[in-house]
Coordinates of C-alpha atoms in Angstrom, one line a residue:
M1 CA 34.1 41.2 -9.4
N2 CA 36.5 39.2 -11.6
S3 CA 35.6 37.3 -14.7
E4 CA 35.9 33.9 -13.0
M5 CA 33.1 34.9 -10.6
K6 CA 31.0 36.4 -13.4
A7 CA 30.9 33.3 -15.6
P8 CA 28.9 31.0 -13.4
W9 CA 26.3 33.6 -12.6
G10 CA 26.0 34.4 -16.3
K11 CA 25.4 30.8 -17.1
R12 CA 22.8 30.5 -14.4
L13 CA 20.9 33.6 -15.6
R14 CA 20.9 32.4 -19.1
R15 CA 19.6 29.0 -17.9
S16 CA 16.9 30.6 -15.8
G17 CA 15.8 32.7 -18.7
R18 CA 15.4 29.6 -20.9
L19 CA 13.5 27.9 -18.2
L20 CA 11.2 30.9 -17.7
G21 CA 10.6 31.0 -21.4
C22 CA 9.7 27.3 -21.5
A23 CA 7.5 27.7 -18.4
A24 CA 5.6 30.6 -20.1
L25 CA 5.0 28.5 -23.2
L26 CA 3.7 25.6 -21.1
W27 CA 1.5 27.9 -19.0
A28 CA 0.1 29.4 -22.2
A29 CA -0.6 26.0 -23.7
G30 CA -2.3 24.9 -20.5
C31 CA -4.5 28.0 -20.5
A32 CA -5.4 27.3 -24.1
T33 CA -6.3 23.7 -23.7
G34 CA -7.4 23.5 -20.0
P35 CA -6.5 20.7 -17.6
K36 CA -6.3 17.3 -19.1
K37 CA -8.6 14.8 -17.4
T38 CA -7.4 11.2 -17.1
A39 CA -9.6 8.2 -16.8
A40 CA -9.9 6.6 -13.3
I41 CA -7.9 3.4 -12.8
F42 CA -10.1 0.8 -11.2
F43 CA -9.6 -2.7 -9.8
P44 CA -10.7 -5.4 -10.7
L45 CA -10.7 -4.8 -14.4
P46 CA -14.0 -4.6 -16.4
P47 CA -16.5 -6.2 -16.6
D48 CA -16.2 -6.7 -12.9
E49 CA -17.6 -4.0 -10.6
P50 CA -14.9 -1.5 -9.4
R51 CA -13.9 -2.1 -5.7
I52 CA -10.6 -0.3 -5.5
Q53 CA -9.4 2.9 -7.3
Y54 CA -5.9 4.1 -7.7
L55 CA -6.0 7.7 -6.3
T56 CA -2.6 9.3 -6.4
S57 CA 1.1 8.7 -5.6
F58 CA 4.1 10.7 -4.4
S59 CA 7.9 10.5 -4.1
S60 CA 8.7 13.9 -2.6
E61 CA 7.3 16.9 -1.0
S62 CA 6.9 18.5 -4.5
D63 CA 4.4 15.8 -5.4
L64 CA 2.3 16.6 -2.4
S65 CA 2.1 20.3 -3.1
E66 CA -0.7 21.7 -5.3
G67 CA 1.5 24.6 -6.4
T68 CA 5.3 24.3 -5.9
S69 CA 6.7 27.7 -6.8
F70 CA 8.7 28.0 -10.0
A71 CA 11.6 29.6 -8.0
D72 CA 11.8 26.5 -5.9
F73 CA 11.9 24.4 -9.1
V74 CA 14.7 26.5 -10.7
L75 CA 16.9 26.8 -7.6
G76 CA 16.3 23.2 -6.4
S77 CA 15.0 24.1 -3.0
E78 CA 15.4 21.3 -0.5
K79 CA 12.0 22.4 1.0
A80 CA 10.3 21.8 -2.3
H81 CA 11.9 18.5 -3.1
R82 CA 12.4 16.5 0.1
P83 CA 12.4 13.0 -1.4
I84 CA 11.5 9.5 -0.4
W85 CA 14.2 7.2 -1.7
K86 CA 13.6 3.5 -0.9
P87 CA 10.7 3.1 1.4
Y88 CA 9.7 -0.1 3.1
G89 CA 7.2 0.0 6.0
L90 CA 4.6 2.7 6.6
T91 CA 1.9 3.6 9.1
T92 CA -0.7 6.4 9.6
T93 CA -2.1 8.5 12.3
P94 CA -4.8 11.3 11.8
G95 CA -3.2 13.8 9.4
K96 CA 0.2 12.0 9.2
L97 CA 1.9 9.2 7.2
Y98 CA 5.1 7.7 8.5
V99 CA 7.5 6.1 6.0
C100 CA 10.6 4.1 6.9
D101 CA 13.1 5.0 4.2
T102 CA 15.9 2.4 4.2
Q103 CA 18.4 4.2 1.9
P104 CA 18.9 7.4 3.9
A105 CA 18.1 5.6 7.2
N106 CA 15.3 7.8 8.4
V107 CA 11.6 7.9 9.0
G108 CA 9.8 10.4 6.8
I109 CA 6.9 12.1 8.6
I110 CA 4.5 13.4 6.0
D111 CA 2.0 16.0 7.1
L112 CA -1.0 15.3 4.9
N113 CA -2.8 18.5 5.8
K114 CA 0.1 20.8 5.2
R115 CA 1.6 18.7 2.4
K116 CA 5.0 18.8 4.0
I117 CA 7.7 16.2 4.7
R118 CA 10.2 16.3 7.6
Y119 CA 12.6 13.6 8.6
L120 CA 13.1 11.7 11.9
R121 CA 16.8 11.3 11.7
P122 CA 18.4 11.2 15.2
E123 CA 22.1 11.1 15.8
G124 CA 24.2 9.4 18.5
Q125 CA 22.7 6.6 20.5
G126 CA 19.4 6.9 18.7
A127 CA 20.8 6.9 15.2
M128 CA 19.0 4.5 12.8
Q129 CA 21.0 2.1 10.5
L130 CA 18.4 0.2 8.6
P131 CA 14.8 1.2 9.6
I132 CA 12.3 -1.2 8.2
N133 CA 8.9 -0.8 9.9
V134 CA 7.3 1.8 12.2
A135 CA 4.4 1.9 14.7
V136 CA 3.0 5.0 16.4
D137 CA 1.2 5.0 19.7
K138 CA -1.7 7.3 20.6
D139 CA 0.6 9.5 22.6
G140 CA 2.9 10.0 19.6
T141 CA 5.6 7.5 20.7
R142 CA 7.3 5.9 17.7
Y143 CA 8.6 2.3 17.6
V144 CA 11.0 1.6 14.7
T145 CA 12.4 -1.8 13.9
D146 CA 16.1 -1.6 12.7
T147 CA 17.3 -4.9 11.2
K148 CA 20.9 -3.7 11.1
R149 CA 21.0 -2.6 14.7
C150 CA 18.8 -5.7 15.5
Q151 CA 16.8 -3.6 17.9
V152 CA 13.4 -1.8 18.2
L153 CA 14.2 1.9 18.6
I154 CA 11.8 4.0 20.6
Y155 CA 11.3 7.8 20.1
G156 CA 9.1 10.3 21.9
A157 CA 6.5 12.5 20.2
D158 CA 9.2 15.3 20.3
D159 CA 11.7 13.0 18.4
S160 CA 13.7 12.3 21.5
Y161 CA 15.4 8.9 21.8
L162 CA 13.8 7.0 24.7
G163 CA 15.7 3.7 24.4
A164 CA 15.7 0.3 22.7
I165 CA 14.4 -3.2 22.9
G166 CA 16.8 -6.1 22.2
Q167 CA 20.3 -6.9 23.2
K168 CA 23.1 -7.8 20.8
G169 CA 22.4 -11.1 19.1
E170 CA 19.0 -11.5 20.7
M171 CA 16.8 -11.0 17.6
K172 CA 16.5 -9.5 14.1
P173 CA 13.3 -7.4 14.2
C174 CA 11.3 -6.6 11.1
G175 CA 7.5 -6.1 11.4
I176 CA 5.9 -4.2 14.2
A177 CA 2.4 -3.5 15.5
L178 CA 0.7 -2.1 18.6
A179 CA -2.3 -3.9 20.1
G180 CA -3.7 -2.3 23.3
D181 CA -1.1 -2.7 26.0
R182 CA 1.1 -4.9 23.9
L183 CA 3.8 -4.5 21.3
L184 CA 4.3 -7.2 18.7
V185 CA 7.5 -7.6 16.7
T186 CA 8.4 -10.2 14.0
D187 CA 11.8 -11.8 14.6
L188 CA 13.6 -13.1 11.5
S189 CA 16.5 -14.8 13.4
N190 CA 14.2 -16.8 15.7
H191 CA 11.3 -17.4 13.3
C192 CA 8.6 -16.0 15.6
V193 CA 6.6 -13.0 16.7
R194 CA 7.7 -11.6 20.0
V195 CA 4.9 -10.2 22.2
Y196 CA 5.9 -7.5 24.7
A197 CA 4.2 -5.7 27.5
K198 CA 4.3 -2.1 26.2
A199 CA 4.6 -0.5 29.6
N200 CA 7.8 -2.3 30.9
R201 CA 9.0 -3.8 27.6
E202 CA 8.9 -7.3 29.1
L203 CA 8.7 -10.3 26.8
L204 CA 5.4 -12.0 27.5
F205 CA 5.5 -14.9 25.0
T206 CA 6.4 -15.8 21.4
V207 CA 4.2 -16.9 18.5
P208 CA 3.6 -19.6 17.4
R209 CA 3.1 -21.3 20.8
T210 CA 3.0 -24.8 19.3
T211 CA 5.3 -27.1 17.4
D212 CA 2.5 -27.9 14.9
E213 CA 4.0 -27.7 11.4
K214 CA 0.9 -25.7 10.1
A215 CA 1.6 -22.9 12.6
R216 CA 5.3 -22.7 11.9
L217 CA 6.9 -19.4 10.7
Y218 CA 10.0 -19.5 8.5
Q219 CA 10.7 -15.9 7.7
P220 CA 8.1 -13.6 9.3
T221 CA 8.5 -10.2 7.9
N222 CA 5.4 -8.0 8.4
L223 CA 2.4 -8.2 10.6
A224 CA -0.9 -6.5 11.4
V225 CA -3.4 -6.8 14.3
D226 CA -7.2 -6.5 13.9
D227 CA -9.6 -4.9 16.4
Q228 CA -10.2 -8.4 18.0
G229 CA -6.5 -8.8 18.6
R230 CA -5.9 -11.4 16.0
I231 CA -2.4 -11.4 14.6
Y232 CA -1.7 -11.6 10.8
V233 CA 1.8 -12.4 9.7
S234 CA 3.3 -12.4 6.2
D235 CA 5.8 -15.3 6.2
T236 CA 8.1 -14.5 3.2
G237 CA 10.1 -17.7 3.6
G238 CA 7.0 -19.8 4.0
Y239 CA 5.2 -18.4 1.0
A240 CA 2.1 -17.8 3.1
A241 CA 0.2 -15.5 5.5
Q242 CA -0.5 -16.9 8.9
V243 CA -3.3 -15.9 11.3
Y244 CA -3.2 -16.4 15.1
G245 CA -5.5 -15.6 17.9
P246 CA -4.5 -12.9 20.6
D247 CA -3.0 -15.7 22.7
G248 CA -0.9 -17.1 19.8
T249 CA -3.2 -19.9 18.9
H250 CA -2.9 -20.8 15.2
L251 CA -6.2 -20.1 13.4
R252 CA -5.4 -20.5 9.7
S253 CA -2.9 -20.3 6.8
I254 CA -3.5 -18.3 3.7
G255 CA -1.9 -19.3 0.4
Q256 CA 1.2 -21.3 -0.5
M257 CA 4.0 -21.1 -3.0
G258 CA 2.7 -20.5 -6.5
L259 CA 1.9 -18.0 -9.3
T260 CA -1.8 -18.4 -9.4
P261 CA -4.2 -16.1 -7.5
G262 CA -4.4 -17.0 -3.8
N263 CA -0.8 -18.1 -3.7
F264 CA 2.5 -16.2 -3.1
V265 CA 6.1 -15.9 -4.3
R266 CA 7.4 -13.2 -1.9
P267 CA 4.7 -12.0 0.5
K268 CA 5.6 -8.9 2.5
G269 CA 3.3 -6.0 3.6
I270 CA 0.1 -7.1 5.2
G271 CA -3.0 -5.4 6.5
V272 CA -6.6 -6.1 7.6
D273 CA -9.7 -3.9 7.3
R274 CA -12.7 -3.5 9.7
Q275 CA -14.6 -6.2 7.8
G276 CA -11.8 -8.7 8.2
R277 CA -10.6 -8.6 4.7
V278 CA -6.8 -9.3 4.5
Y279 CA -4.4 -7.5 2.1
V280 CA -1.1 -9.1 1.3
V281 CA 1.7 -7.6 -0.8
D282 CA 3.6 -9.9 -3.1
A283 CA 6.9 -8.2 -4.0
A284 CA 7.8 -10.6 -6.7
I285 CA 4.5 -10.7 -8.6
T286 CA 4.0 -6.9 -7.8
V287 CA 0.4 -7.1 -6.7
V288 CA -1.7 -6.8 -3.5
Q289 CA -4.0 -9.8 -3.0
V290 CA -7.2 -9.5 -1.1
F291 CA -8.8 -12.3 0.9
D292 CA -12.0 -12.6 2.9
N293 CA -12.0 -13.3 6.7
E294 CA -11.8 -17.1 6.0
G295 CA -8.8 -16.8 3.7
R296 CA -10.6 -17.1 0.4
T297 CA -9.3 -15.1 -2.6
L298 CA -11.4 -12.1 -3.5
M299 CA -9.3 -10.0 -6.0
F300 CA -5.9 -8.4 -6.6
F301 CA -4.7 -5.0 -7.7
G302 CA -1.5 -3.2 -8.8
E303 CA -0.3 -5.4 -11.6
P304 CA 2.1 -3.3 -13.8
A305 CA 1.0 -4.9 -17.0
T306 CA -2.6 -3.7 -16.7
S307 CA -2.6 -0.8 -14.2
G308 CA -0.7 2.1 -15.7
K309 CA -0.2 4.8 -13.1
G310 CA -1.6 2.4 -10.5
A311 CA 1.3 0.0 -11.0
L312 CA 3.4 -1.3 -8.2
Y313 CA 7.2 -1.5 -8.4
L314 CA 9.0 -3.8 -5.9
P315 CA 6.2 -3.2 -3.3
A316 CA 6.9 -3.7 0.4
G317 CA 4.9 -2.2 3.2
L318 CA 1.1 -1.7 3.3
A319 CA -1.1 0.3 5.6
I320 CA -4.9 0.5 5.9
D321 CA -6.2 3.9 7.0
Y322 CA -9.6 5.2 7.9
D323 CA -8.6 8.5 9.5
N324 CA -7.5 10.5 6.4
V325 CA -10.2 9.6 3.9
H326 CA -11.4 13.2 3.7
L327 CA -8.0 14.4 2.4
F328 CA -8.2 12.1 -0.6
Q329 CA -11.9 12.0 -1.4
K330 CA -11.4 14.6 -4.1
H331 CA -9.5 12.0 -6.2
A332 CA -12.4 9.6 -6.2
A333 CA -14.3 9.0 -9.5
P334 CA -17.7 10.6 -9.8
G335 CA -20.4 8.5 -8.2
Y336 CA -18.1 6.9 -5.6
K337 CA -17.1 7.5 -2.0
I338 CA -13.9 6.2 -0.4
E339 CA -14.5 3.9 2.6
F340 CA -10.9 3.7 3.6
L341 CA -7.4 4.2 2.1
I342 CA -4.7 1.7 1.2
F343 CA -1.1 3.0 1.2
V344 CA 1.6 0.8 -0.5
A345 CA 5.3 1.6 -0.5
N346 CA 7.3 0.9 -3.6
Q347 CA 11.1 0.3 -3.2
A348 CA 11.7 1.0 -6.9
G349 CA 10.1 2.8 -9.8
P350 CA 8.9 6.4 -10.3
R351 CA 6.2 6.4 -7.5
K352 CA 7.4 5.6 -4.0
V353 CA 4.0 5.7 -2.2
N354 CA 0.8 4.7 -4.0
V355 CA -2.6 5.6 -2.5
Y356 CA -5.6 3.5 -3.3
G357 CA -9.2 3.9 -2.1
F358 CA -11.7 1.1 -1.3
L359 CA -14.9 2.3 -2.9
Q360 CA -18.5 2.4 -2.1
K361 CA -21.3 3.8 -4.3
G362 CA -21.9 7.5 -3.6

């Protein structure tokens, strides 16, 4: 072996030795002092009763693992570090979290049980260009809105490309949700929500179904559907959240342009829990606001100035999840149980997905 080949290996071995030495010191220090406990981060702030707790966050597969091997850390194993770069929309199924990652143009599929990440990153006709939001059906079919292709891309449970909704110039999809036998998609270019029959992908009608100014949508980005079929739309350009009945009838508006609680600057992700409480992300103020089922302001959480690790950084998508509570209960503060989870995607900052728990007394 010549000297040119020896040099890099020598440098790597010396570097590994230094890292091993540092690791040994850190391990010894940890054994001496024991694990450091951190105070729980609650919302709202004292003296109000805690309702929501920041539980954890992650930006890569390493963050999910309870014990990433030191060899993986030294060698930079892709398996150990699969990252999330710039997430927008997300959704959950039992045991899984799906994250639309706009920078690498893929959907990260996070196995919450195995703490592993793999990517849905098809090529050819099914290749994504700018995936924004994702919905997953009970049979595993994935629907992804791509605002650069201007289509809804459809993939099977086996990752196969099944086709697309939308012709060239027809729409600019953003938000997406499933509701029984229907598929709902927000359309930025036509300022509406498009409601399709899921089985044959036929357009049934658009929302709003009236010219009433109160029902109007300016820049509908994200949406959610409750168990009664009501449609909740974050209207970024209208500085509000709009609520419609299953047939598209306008029910109410939530908020208007403003910096005070109950109003919005840049509403994006939206969700609704089983009690009818509505959760709306404001990407500009970097909080999630919570409203009751009549649109009255209840609280907010995630403000960087007060929340430390629970802070939000250019937040976008939001998902309410009841199926995976048992996997995060260990993070709950003593005396509390988690009723459901709130996942929020951060497009910037050190933590790409924040996980919060809605609390009930244990």
